[in-house]
Short mmCIF file of N, CA, C and O in Angstrom, two decimals:
data_model
loop_
_atom_site.label_atom_id
_atom_site.label_comp_id
_atom_site.label_asym_id
_atom_site.label_seq_id
_atom_site.Cartn_x
_atom_site.Cartn_y
_atom_site.Cartn_z
N MET A 264 1.03 -1.16 -0.07
CA MET A 264 0.17 -0.01 -0.14
C MET A 264 0.74 1.40 0.25
O MET A 264 1.73 1.29 0.87
N ARG A 265 0.88 2.37 -0.96
CA ARG A 265 1.42 3.04 -1.38
C ARG A 265 1.01 4.45 -0.08
O ARG A 265 -0.68 4.45 -0.07
N VAL A 266 1.55 4.88 0.68
CA VAL A 266 1.26 6.23 1.52
C VAL A 266 2.32 7.34 1.07
O VAL A 266 3.74 6.95 1.16
N THR A 267 1.77 8.65 1.11
CA THR A 267 2.47 10.06 1.32
C THR A 267 2.47 10.08 2.62
O THR A 267 1.48 10.61 3.18
N VAL A 268 3.69 10.93 2.94
CA VAL A 268 3.70 11.19 4.45
C VAL A 268 3.35 12.90 4.11
O VAL A 268 3.48 13.50 3.20
N ARG A 269 2.26 13.16 5.29
CA ARG A 269 1.61 14.80 4.86
C ARG A 269 2.41 15.41 5.91
O ARG A 269 3.06 15.08 7.03
N GLY A 270 2.22 16.72 5.79
CA GLY A 270 3.09 17.68 6.49
C GLY A 270 2.21 17.62 7.79
O GLY A 270 3.34 17.75 8.99
N TYR A 271 0.99 17.39 8.25
CA TYR A 271 0.68 17.47 9.73
C TYR A 271 1.15 16.31 10.45
O TYR A 271 0.58 16.01 11.71
N GLU A 272 1.55 15.14 9.66
CA GLU A 272 2.29 14.30 10.47
C GLU A 272 3.57 14.16 11.04
O GLU A 272 3.84 13.17 11.48
N THR A 273 4.17 15.33 10.29
CA THR A 273 5.38 15.47 10.94
C THR A 273 5.86 16.16 12.47
O THR A 273 4.41 16.90 12.83
N ASP A 274 6.90 15.71 12.93
CA ASP A 274 7.25 16.66 14.52
C ASP A 274 7.84 17.82 13.81
O ASP A 274 8.20 18.30 12.98
N VAL A 275 8.44 18.54 15.42
CA VAL A 275 9.16 19.36 15.03
C VAL A 275 10.58 19.56 14.52
O VAL A 275 11.20 20.45 13.71
N GLN A 276 10.92 17.99 14.49
CA GLN A 276 12.17 17.78 13.69
C GLN A 276 12.01 17.76 11.97
O GLN A 276 13.01 17.58 11.42
N GLY A 277 10.85 17.87 11.74
CA GLY A 277 10.48 17.78 10.59
C GLY A 277 10.41 16.51 9.74
O GLY A 277 10.07 16.09 8.82
N HIS A 278 10.39 15.51 10.69
CA HIS A 278 9.86 13.99 10.27
C HIS A 278 8.95 13.62 10.68
O HIS A 278 8.45 14.01 11.67
N LEU A 279 8.60 12.31 10.18
CA LEU A 279 7.51 11.80 10.56
C LEU A 279 7.41 11.35 11.75
O LEU A 279 8.25 10.63 12.83
N ASN A 280 6.09 11.85 12.74
CA ASN A 280 6.01 11.53 14.19
C ASN A 280 5.88 10.04 14.21
O ASN A 280 5.16 9.08 13.42
N GLN A 281 6.60 9.13 15.28
CA GLN A 281 6.83 7.78 15.49
C GLN A 281 5.39 7.05 15.83
O GLN A 281 5.16 5.93 15.15
N ALA A 282 4.56 7.88 15.97
CA ALA A 282 2.92 7.22 16.31
C ALA A 282 2.37 7.13 15.02
O ALA A 282 1.67 6.08 14.67
N VAL A 283 2.55 7.72 14.10
CA VAL A 283 2.01 7.96 12.60
C VAL A 283 2.50 6.25 11.89
O VAL A 283 1.82 5.87 11.18
N TYR A 284 3.90 6.02 12.09
CA TYR A 284 4.38 4.46 11.78
C TYR A 284 3.24 3.54 12.00
O TYR A 284 2.70 2.93 11.27
N LEU A 285 2.73 3.88 13.19
CA LEU A 285 1.89 2.68 13.53
C LEU A 285 0.61 2.82 13.12
O LEU A 285 0.05 1.80 12.39
N ASN A 286 0.22 4.06 12.54
CA ASN A 286 -1.09 4.04 11.58
C ASN A 286 -1.04 3.42 10.51
O ASN A 286 -1.98 2.96 10.03
N TYR A 287 0.32 3.93 9.69
CA TYR A 287 0.41 3.06 8.32
C TYR A 287 0.56 2.05 8.55
O TYR A 287 -0.21 1.21 7.45
N ALA A 288 0.94 1.30 9.23
CA ALA A 288 0.94 -0.04 9.44
C ALA A 288 -0.31 -0.58 9.59
O ALA A 288 -0.89 -1.80 8.86
N GLU A 289 -0.89 0.02 10.55
CA GLU A 289 -2.63 -0.66 10.74
C GLU A 289 -3.18 -0.43 9.65
O GLU A 289 -4.31 -1.03 9.03
N HIS A 290 -3.40 0.72 8.77
CA HIS A 290 -3.92 1.23 7.49
C HIS A 290 -3.78 -0.11 6.39
O HIS A 290 -4.44 -0.44 5.76
N ALA A 291 -2.43 -0.47 6.66
CA ALA A 291 -1.88 -1.30 5.44
C ALA A 291 -2.39 -2.80 5.81
O ALA A 291 -3.13 -3.46 4.96
N ARG A 292 -2.60 -2.70 6.89
CA ARG A 292 -3.26 -4.48 7.38
C ARG A 292 -4.50 -4.53 7.02
O ARG A 292 -5.13 -5.55 6.28
N TRP A 293 -5.17 -3.41 7.60
CA TRP A 293 -6.78 -3.50 6.71
C TRP A 293 -6.77 -3.33 5.52
O TRP A 293 -8.06 -4.17 5.02
N SER A 294 -6.12 -2.75 4.53
CA SER A 294 -6.47 -2.96 3.28
C SER A 294 -5.84 -4.10 2.88
O SER A 294 -6.41 -4.70 1.63
N LEU A 295 -5.09 -4.57 3.19
CA LEU A 295 -4.84 -6.25 2.83
C LEU A 295 -6.32 -7.15 3.16
O LEU A 295 -6.38 -7.77 2.15
N LEU A 296 -6.34 -7.03 4.35
CA LEU A 296 -7.50 -7.97 4.69
C LEU A 296 -9.09 -7.42 3.78
O LEU A 296 -9.43 -8.33 3.26
N GLN A 297 -9.18 -5.98 3.01
CA GLN A 297 -10.31 -5.65 2.24
C GLN A 297 -9.78 -6.37 1.10
O GLN A 297 -10.83 -6.96 0.32
N ALA A 298 -8.71 -6.46 0.68
CA ALA A 298 -8.17 -6.81 -0.73
C ALA A 298 -8.36 -8.31 -0.91
O ALA A 298 -8.85 -9.09 -1.61
N ALA A 299 -8.33 -8.89 0.22
CA ALA A 299 -8.47 -10.46 0.68
C ALA A 299 -10.12 -10.72 0.82
O ALA A 299 -10.11 -12.23 0.86
N GLY A 300 -10.87 -9.60 0.59
CA GLY A 300 -12.30 -10.06 0.74
C GLY A 300 -12.88 -10.34 2.38
O GLY A 300 -13.77 -10.48 2.74
N VAL A 301 -12.13 -9.95 2.91
CA VAL A 301 -12.32 -9.89 4.64
C VAL A 301 -12.38 -8.51 5.11
O VAL A 301 -11.75 -7.93 5.52
N SER A 302 -13.48 -8.16 5.17
CA SER A 302 -14.51 -6.54 5.37
C SER A 302 -14.67 -7.29 7.06
O SER A 302 -14.72 -8.09 7.61
N GLN A 303 -14.68 -5.69 7.66
CA GLN A 303 -14.79 -5.53 9.07
C GLN A 303 -16.41 -6.50 9.21
O GLN A 303 -16.89 -6.98 10.50
N GLN A 304 -17.43 -6.17 8.33
CA GLN A 304 -18.73 -6.80 8.53
C GLN A 304 -18.84 -8.34 8.14
O GLN A 304 -19.56 -8.91 9.14
N ARG A 305 -17.84 -9.27 7.56
CA ARG A 305 -17.60 -10.39 7.51
C ARG A 305 -17.01 -10.94 8.77
O ARG A 305 -17.32 -11.66 9.11
N LEU A 306 -16.02 -10.26 9.25
CA LEU A 306 -15.43 -10.64 10.32
C LEU A 306 -16.58 -10.38 11.76
O LEU A 306 -16.47 -11.59 12.33
N ALA A 307 -17.27 -9.39 11.78
CA ALA A 307 -18.47 -9.73 13.02
C ALA A 307 -19.33 -10.47 12.60
O ALA A 307 -19.86 -11.19 13.61
N GLY A 308 -19.62 -10.75 11.23
CA GLY A 308 -21.00 -11.59 10.79
C GLY A 308 -20.06 -13.40 11.32
O GLY A 308 -21.30 -13.95 11.96
N ALA A 309 -19.07 -13.43 11.43
CA ALA A 309 -18.43 -15.05 11.88
C ALA A 309 -18.13 -14.68 13.36
O ALA A 309 -17.69 -15.60 13.92
N GLY A 310 -18.27 -13.67 14.03
CA GLY A 310 -18.43 -13.68 15.49
C GLY A 310 -16.77 -13.42 16.16
O GLY A 310 -16.53 -13.67 17.22
N VAL A 311 -15.95 -12.95 15.26
CA VAL A 311 -14.69 -12.88 15.38
C VAL A 311 -14.23 -11.57 14.78
O VAL A 311 -14.44 -10.72 14.33
N GLY A 312 -12.71 -11.26 15.65
CA GLY A 312 -12.27 -9.91 15.19
C GLY A 312 -10.70 -9.86 15.32
O GLY A 312 -10.39 -10.56 16.23
N PRO A 313 -9.87 -9.64 14.96
CA PRO A 313 -8.42 -9.43 15.20
C PRO A 313 -7.89 -8.66 15.89
O PRO A 313 -8.38 -7.59 16.28
N VAL A 314 -7.32 -9.13 16.86
CA VAL A 314 -6.76 -8.41 17.97
C VAL A 314 -5.16 -8.03 17.86
O VAL A 314 -4.36 -9.10 17.58
N ALA A 315 -4.45 -6.99 18.17
CA ALA A 315 -2.99 -6.74 18.46
C ALA A 315 -2.66 -7.40 19.84
O ALA A 315 -3.34 -6.34 20.89
N LEU A 316 -1.76 -7.92 20.18
CA LEU A 316 -1.35 -8.53 21.04
C LEU A 316 -0.02 -7.84 21.57
O LEU A 316 0.52 -7.73 22.68
N GLU A 317 0.88 -7.53 20.37
CA GLU A 317 2.01 -7.01 20.88
C GLU A 317 2.70 -6.22 19.49
O GLU A 317 2.55 -6.96 18.34
N THR A 318 3.21 -5.14 19.50
CA THR A 318 3.79 -4.50 18.13
C THR A 318 5.24 -3.76 18.61
O THR A 318 5.08 -3.16 19.77
N THR A 319 5.88 -3.94 17.54
CA THR A 319 7.39 -3.41 17.90
C THR A 319 7.38 -2.88 16.70
O THR A 319 7.57 -3.02 15.44
N ILE A 320 8.14 -1.39 16.95
CA ILE A 320 8.63 -0.84 15.41
C ILE A 320 10.34 -0.34 15.73
O ILE A 320 10.42 0.15 16.97
N ARG A 321 10.88 -0.54 14.50
CA ARG A 321 12.18 -0.53 14.37
C ARG A 321 12.70 0.65 13.40
O ARG A 321 12.47 0.46 12.21
N HIS A 322 12.96 1.92 13.95
CA HIS A 322 13.34 2.77 12.89
C HIS A 322 14.40 3.09 12.68
O HIS A 322 15.41 2.63 13.18
N HIS A 323 14.89 2.95 10.84
CA HIS A 323 16.28 3.09 10.65
C HIS A 323 16.36 4.34 9.90
O HIS A 323 17.88 4.65 9.70
N ARG A 324 15.42 5.04 9.35
CA ARG A 324 15.79 6.75 8.84
C ARG A 324 14.25 7.46 8.51
O ARG A 324 13.57 6.89 8.79
N GLU A 325 14.54 8.33 8.71
CA GLU A 325 13.61 9.54 8.63
C GLU A 325 12.61 9.43 7.83
O GLU A 325 13.23 9.22 6.37
N LEU A 326 11.60 9.71 7.65
CA LEU A 326 10.76 10.07 6.53
C LEU A 326 10.31 11.48 6.54
O LEU A 326 10.09 11.88 7.37
N LEU A 327 10.40 12.09 5.73
CA LEU A 327 9.90 13.75 5.71
C LEU A 327 8.61 14.11 4.96
O LEU A 327 8.29 13.06 3.81
N ALA A 328 7.87 15.16 4.86
CA ALA A 328 6.45 15.50 4.30
C ALA A 328 6.58 15.35 2.82
O ALA A 328 7.92 15.61 1.95
N GLY A 329 5.81 14.56 2.38
CA GLY A 329 6.17 14.43 0.45
C GLY A 329 6.95 13.03 0.12
O GLY A 329 6.50 12.72 -0.87
N ASP A 330 7.48 12.53 1.17
CA ASP A 330 7.82 11.12 0.92
C ASP A 330 6.96 10.02 0.78
O ASP A 330 5.99 10.26 1.24
N GLU A 331 7.16 9.53 -0.20
CA GLU A 331 6.38 8.14 -0.56
C GLU A 331 6.75 6.92 -0.44
O GLU A 331 7.81 6.63 -0.55
N VAL A 332 6.02 6.03 0.29
CA VAL A 332 6.29 4.84 0.70
C VAL A 332 5.38 3.68 0.48
O VAL A 332 4.31 3.86 0.65
N ASP A 333 5.81 2.44 0.08
CA ASP A 333 4.94 1.14 -0.08
C ASP A 333 5.09 0.42 1.39
O ASP A 333 6.63 -0.09 1.44
N VAL A 334 3.94 0.03 1.77
CA VAL A 334 3.97 -0.62 3.22
C VAL A 334 3.57 -1.74 3.00
O VAL A 334 2.61 -2.18 2.03
N SER A 335 4.44 -2.99 3.50
CA SER A 335 4.24 -4.05 2.75
C SER A 335 3.49 -4.98 4.03
O SER A 335 3.42 -4.72 5.17
N CYS A 336 2.96 -6.27 4.01
CA CYS A 336 2.20 -6.93 5.01
C CYS A 336 2.90 -8.22 4.93
O CYS A 336 2.39 -8.70 3.82
N GLU A 337 3.45 -8.99 5.56
CA GLU A 337 3.87 -10.55 5.35
C GLU A 337 3.34 -11.50 6.78
O GLU A 337 3.70 -11.01 7.84
N PHE A 338 2.37 -12.43 6.74
CA PHE A 338 1.77 -13.06 7.41
C PHE A 338 2.97 -14.45 8.02
O PHE A 338 3.43 -14.95 6.81
N GLU A 339 3.15 -14.49 9.20
CA GLU A 339 4.09 -15.83 9.34
C GLU A 339 3.05 -16.58 10.69
O GLU A 339 2.68 -15.90 11.63
N TRP A 340 2.53 -17.84 10.25
CA TRP A 340 1.78 -18.64 11.01
C TRP A 340 2.88 -19.34 12.06
O TRP A 340 3.39 -20.08 11.33
N SER A 341 2.35 -19.57 13.30
CA SER A 341 3.14 -20.53 14.26
C SER A 341 2.42 -21.75 14.38
O SER A 341 3.07 -22.45 15.08
N GLY A 342 1.16 -21.88 14.07
CA GLY A 342 0.36 -22.85 14.20
C GLY A 342 -0.54 -22.67 15.70
O GLY A 342 -1.18 -23.81 15.92
N GLY A 343 -0.20 -22.02 16.39
CA GLY A 343 -1.08 -21.66 17.44
C GLY A 343 -2.03 -20.81 17.52
O GLY A 343 -2.38 -20.58 16.62
N ARG A 344 -2.11 -20.07 18.57
CA ARG A 344 -3.41 -19.34 18.57
C ARG A 344 -3.35 -17.50 18.02
O ARG A 344 -3.80 -16.81 18.11
N THR A 345 -1.76 -17.78 17.83
CA THR A 345 -1.09 -16.16 17.51
C THR A 345 -0.67 -16.34 16.39
O THR A 345 -0.12 -17.28 15.68
N PHE A 346 -0.11 -14.86 15.85
CA PHE A 346 0.22 -14.97 14.41
C PHE A 346 1.24 -13.95 14.39
O PHE A 346 1.09 -12.81 15.13
N ARG A 347 2.57 -13.47 13.37
CA ARG A 347 3.35 -12.45 13.50
C ARG A 347 2.88 -11.67 11.92
O ARG A 347 2.74 -12.42 11.12
N ILE A 348 2.85 -10.35 11.89
CA ILE A 348 2.79 -9.64 10.76
C ILE A 348 4.07 -8.83 10.61
O ILE A 348 4.19 -7.81 11.68
N ARG A 349 4.72 -8.95 9.69
CA ARG A 349 6.10 -8.29 9.40
C ARG A 349 5.59 -7.23 8.62
O ARG A 349 5.15 -7.55 7.74
N GLN A 350 6.05 -6.28 8.60
CA GLN A 350 6.05 -4.99 7.67
C GLN A 350 7.28 -3.89 7.59
O GLN A 350 7.78 -3.57 8.72
N THR A 351 7.36 -3.57 6.49
CA THR A 351 8.26 -2.78 6.15
C THR A 351 8.10 -2.23 4.85
O THR A 351 6.72 -1.83 4.61
N ASP A 352 8.82 -0.80 4.96
CA ASP A 352 8.29 0.07 3.78
C ASP A 352 9.07 -0.05 3.10
O ASP A 352 10.38 -0.43 2.78
N GLY A 353 8.94 0.56 1.53
CA GLY A 353 10.12 0.06 0.52
C GLY A 353 11.33 1.00 0.33
O GLY A 353 12.35 0.39 0.13
N THR A 354 11.47 1.64 1.51
CA THR A 354 12.87 2.77 1.69
C THR A 354 13.64 2.24 2.77
O THR A 354 14.54 2.42 3.08
N LEU A 355 12.91 1.30 3.79
CA LEU A 355 13.57 0.80 4.91
C LEU A 355 13.40 1.86 6.10
O LEU A 355 14.52 1.93 6.44
N ALA A 356 12.70 2.56 6.11
CA ALA A 356 12.81 3.61 7.01
C ALA A 356 12.28 3.00 8.47
O ALA A 356 12.79 3.37 9.49
N ALA A 357 11.79 2.19 8.51
CA ALA A 357 11.37 1.19 9.42
C ALA A 357 10.52 0.25 9.48
O ALA A 357 10.25 -0.20 8.09
N GLU A 358 10.93 -0.47 10.45
CA GLU A 358 9.97 -2.11 10.45
C GLU A 358 8.94 -2.22 11.14
O GLU A 358 9.46 -1.98 12.57
N VAL A 359 7.97 -2.74 10.93
CA VAL A 359 6.90 -3.11 12.39
C VAL A 359 7.06 -4.69 12.43
O VAL A 359 6.60 -5.16 11.59
N SER A 360 6.95 -5.05 13.57
CA SER A 360 6.34 -6.56 13.78
C SER A 360 5.20 -6.66 14.93
O SER A 360 5.58 -6.04 16.08
N ALA A 361 4.62 -7.27 14.13
CA ALA A 361 3.41 -7.24 15.58
C ALA A 361 3.01 -8.52 15.52
O ALA A 361 2.99 -9.82 14.67
N VAL A 362 2.36 -9.24 17.11
CA VAL A 362 1.75 -10.34 17.05
C VAL A 362 0.47 -10.14 17.49
O VAL A 362 0.00 -9.22 18.06
N GLY A 363 -0.47 -10.69 16.63
CA GLY A 363 -2.00 -10.57 16.40
C GLY A 363 -2.52 -12.18 16.99
O GLY A 363 -1.96 -13.14 17.05
N GLY A 364 -4.05 -12.33 17.10
CA GLY A 364 -4.74 -13.39 17.09
C GLY A 364 -6.00 -12.69 16.85
O GLY A 364 -6.22 -11.83 16.10
N MET A 365 -7.09 -13.93 16.52
CA MET A 365 -8.37 -13.84 16.57
C MET A 365 -8.98 -14.06 17.62
O MET A 365 -9.01 -14.87 18.08
N MET A 366 -9.82 -12.86 17.77
CA MET A 366 -10.78 -13.13 19.09
C MET A 366 -12.18 -13.51 18.62
O MET A 366 -12.63 -13.05 17.77
N ASP A 367 -12.93 -14.41 19.47
CA ASP A 367 -14.05 -14.76 19.58
C ASP A 367 -15.08 -13.96 20.10
O ASP A 367 -14.48 -13.78 21.59
N LEU A 368 -15.68 -13.27 19.36
CA LEU A 368 -16.28 -11.76 20.09
C LEU A 368 -17.30 -12.28 21.37
O LEU A 368 -17.66 -11.52 22.19
N LYS A 369 -17.81 -13.46 21.29
CA LYS A 369 -18.84 -14.03 22.28
C LYS A 369 -18.17 -14.43 23.57
O LYS A 369 -18.55 -13.84 24.53
N GLU A 370 -16.96 -15.05 23.20
CA GLU A 370 -16.03 -15.65 24.59
C GLU A 370 -15.13 -14.75 25.23
O GLU A 370 -14.65 -15.13 25.97
N ARG A 371 -15.09 -13.94 24.08
CA ARG A 371 -14.00 -12.84 24.70
C ARG A 371 -12.40 -13.64 25.22
O ARG A 371 -11.74 -13.28 25.77
N ARG A 372 -12.20 -14.78 24.00
CA ARG A 372 -11.02 -15.52 23.87
C ARG A 372 -10.36 -15.74 22.51
O ARG A 372 -11.16 -15.57 21.28
N LEU A 373 -9.28 -15.90 22.38
CA LEU A 373 -8.53 -15.91 21.08
C LEU A 373 -8.79 -17.58 20.77
O LEU A 373 -9.12 -18.25 21.38
N VAL A 374 -9.23 -17.44 19.30
CA VAL A 374 -9.70 -18.60 18.64
C VAL A 374 -8.33 -19.67 18.64
O VAL A 374 -7.10 -19.05 18.53
N ALA A 375 -8.54 -21.03 18.48
CA ALA A 375 -7.47 -21.85 18.77
C ALA A 375 -6.42 -21.83 17.29
O ALA A 375 -5.45 -22.00 17.15
N ALA A 376 -7.09 -21.68 16.30
CA ALA A 376 -6.53 -21.57 14.80
C ALA A 376 -6.90 -20.50 14.03
O ALA A 376 -7.56 -20.45 13.45
N PRO A 377 -6.21 -19.06 14.33
CA PRO A 377 -6.80 -18.02 13.49
C PRO A 377 -6.43 -18.20 12.07
O PRO A 377 -7.33 -17.84 11.06
N GLN A 378 -5.73 -19.05 11.80
CA GLN A 378 -5.54 -19.10 10.39
C GLN A 378 -6.68 -19.95 9.38
O GLN A 378 -7.31 -19.76 8.28
N GLU A 379 -7.43 -20.83 10.06
CA GLU A 379 -8.52 -21.82 9.67
C GLU A 379 -9.56 -20.33 9.70
O GLU A 379 -10.66 -20.43 8.38
N VAL A 380 -9.64 -19.18 10.06
CA VAL A 380 -10.64 -17.96 10.19
C VAL A 380 -10.19 -17.53 8.97
O VAL A 380 -11.41 -17.09 8.04
N PHE A 381 -8.96 -17.06 8.86
CA PHE A 381 -8.96 -16.21 7.44
C PHE A 381 -9.17 -17.41 6.24
O PHE A 381 -9.61 -16.82 5.30
N LYS A 382 -8.64 -18.51 6.52
CA LYS A 382 -9.09 -19.50 5.22
C LYS A 382 -11.03 -19.66 4.90
O LYS A 382 -10.92 -19.39 4.04
N GLU A 383 -11.46 -19.36 5.68
CA GLU A 383 -12.97 -19.29 5.57
C GLU A 383 -13.49 -18.08 5.02
O GLU A 383 -14.25 -18.32 4.42
N LEU A 384 -12.83 -16.88 5.26
CA LEU A 384 -13.50 -15.53 5.10
C LEU A 384 -12.64 -15.35 3.91
O LEU A 384 -13.34 -14.28 3.20
N THR A 385 -11.16 -15.41 3.64
CA THR A 385 -10.49 -14.91 2.42
C THR A 385 -11.23 -15.68 1.11
O THR A 385 -11.48 -16.34 1.02
N THR A 386 -10.93 -14.49 -0.01
CA THR A 386 -11.13 -14.71 -1.52
C THR A 386 -9.64 -14.82 -1.84
O THR A 386 -9.38 -15.22 -2.93
N ASP A 387 -8.82 -14.46 -1.33
CA ASP A 387 -7.23 -14.75 -1.74
C ASP A 387 -6.14 -15.30 -0.69
O ASP A 387 -5.78 -14.40 -0.05
N LEU A 388 -6.17 -16.34 -0.24
CA LEU A 388 -5.19 -16.87 0.75
C LEU A 388 -3.78 -16.63 0.27
O LEU A 388 -3.02 -16.54 1.59
N GLY A 389 -3.23 -16.28 -0.73
CA GLY A 389 -1.81 -15.94 -1.04
C GLY A 389 -1.35 -14.87 -0.05
O GLY A 389 -0.19 -14.48 0.06
N LEU A 390 -2.52 -13.98 -0.11
CA LEU A 390 -2.03 -12.49 0.59
C LEU A 390 -1.90 -13.00 2.14
O LEU A 390 -1.34 -12.18 2.72
N PHE A 391 -2.42 -13.92 2.67
CA PHE A 391 -1.82 -14.37 4.07
C PHE A 391 -0.93 -15.28 4.04
O PHE A 391 -0.67 -16.26 5.02
N GLY A 392 -0.26 -15.62 2.90
CA GLY A 392 0.99 -16.77 3.08
C GLY A 392 0.14 -17.80 3.35
O GLY A 392 0.90 -19.08 3.92
N LEU A 393 -1.05 -18.37 3.15
CA LEU A 393 -1.43 -20.00 3.38
C LEU A 393 -1.48 -20.43 1.99
O LEU A 393 -2.15 -19.96 0.83
#
């Protein structure tokens, strides 16, 4: 997903505010879900929702207003209740690593095999590395 850094997203040093990197990562994840046919409505209809359990960001270089970057999403499946999403941008300004799970919205617990939920809901398994 291509993102252009907007001036109001920068801080006093003139580079992208650190919290905005996380917004870009989240936006890229939801864009991937939509591209794979997994809308918020489909998730809610199935009684599940993705949850973020841990997020780590490593900064490598600054991004300035007007810079354009392509944010990627790569899923890694452990076979357990959680999965990892690794995200970078085309210029390697930052790397985001997130641990997520799929919550059963009624039970308020993680489902045992989140990849199976994605398999049921998606129209493109390849986007999830499945």
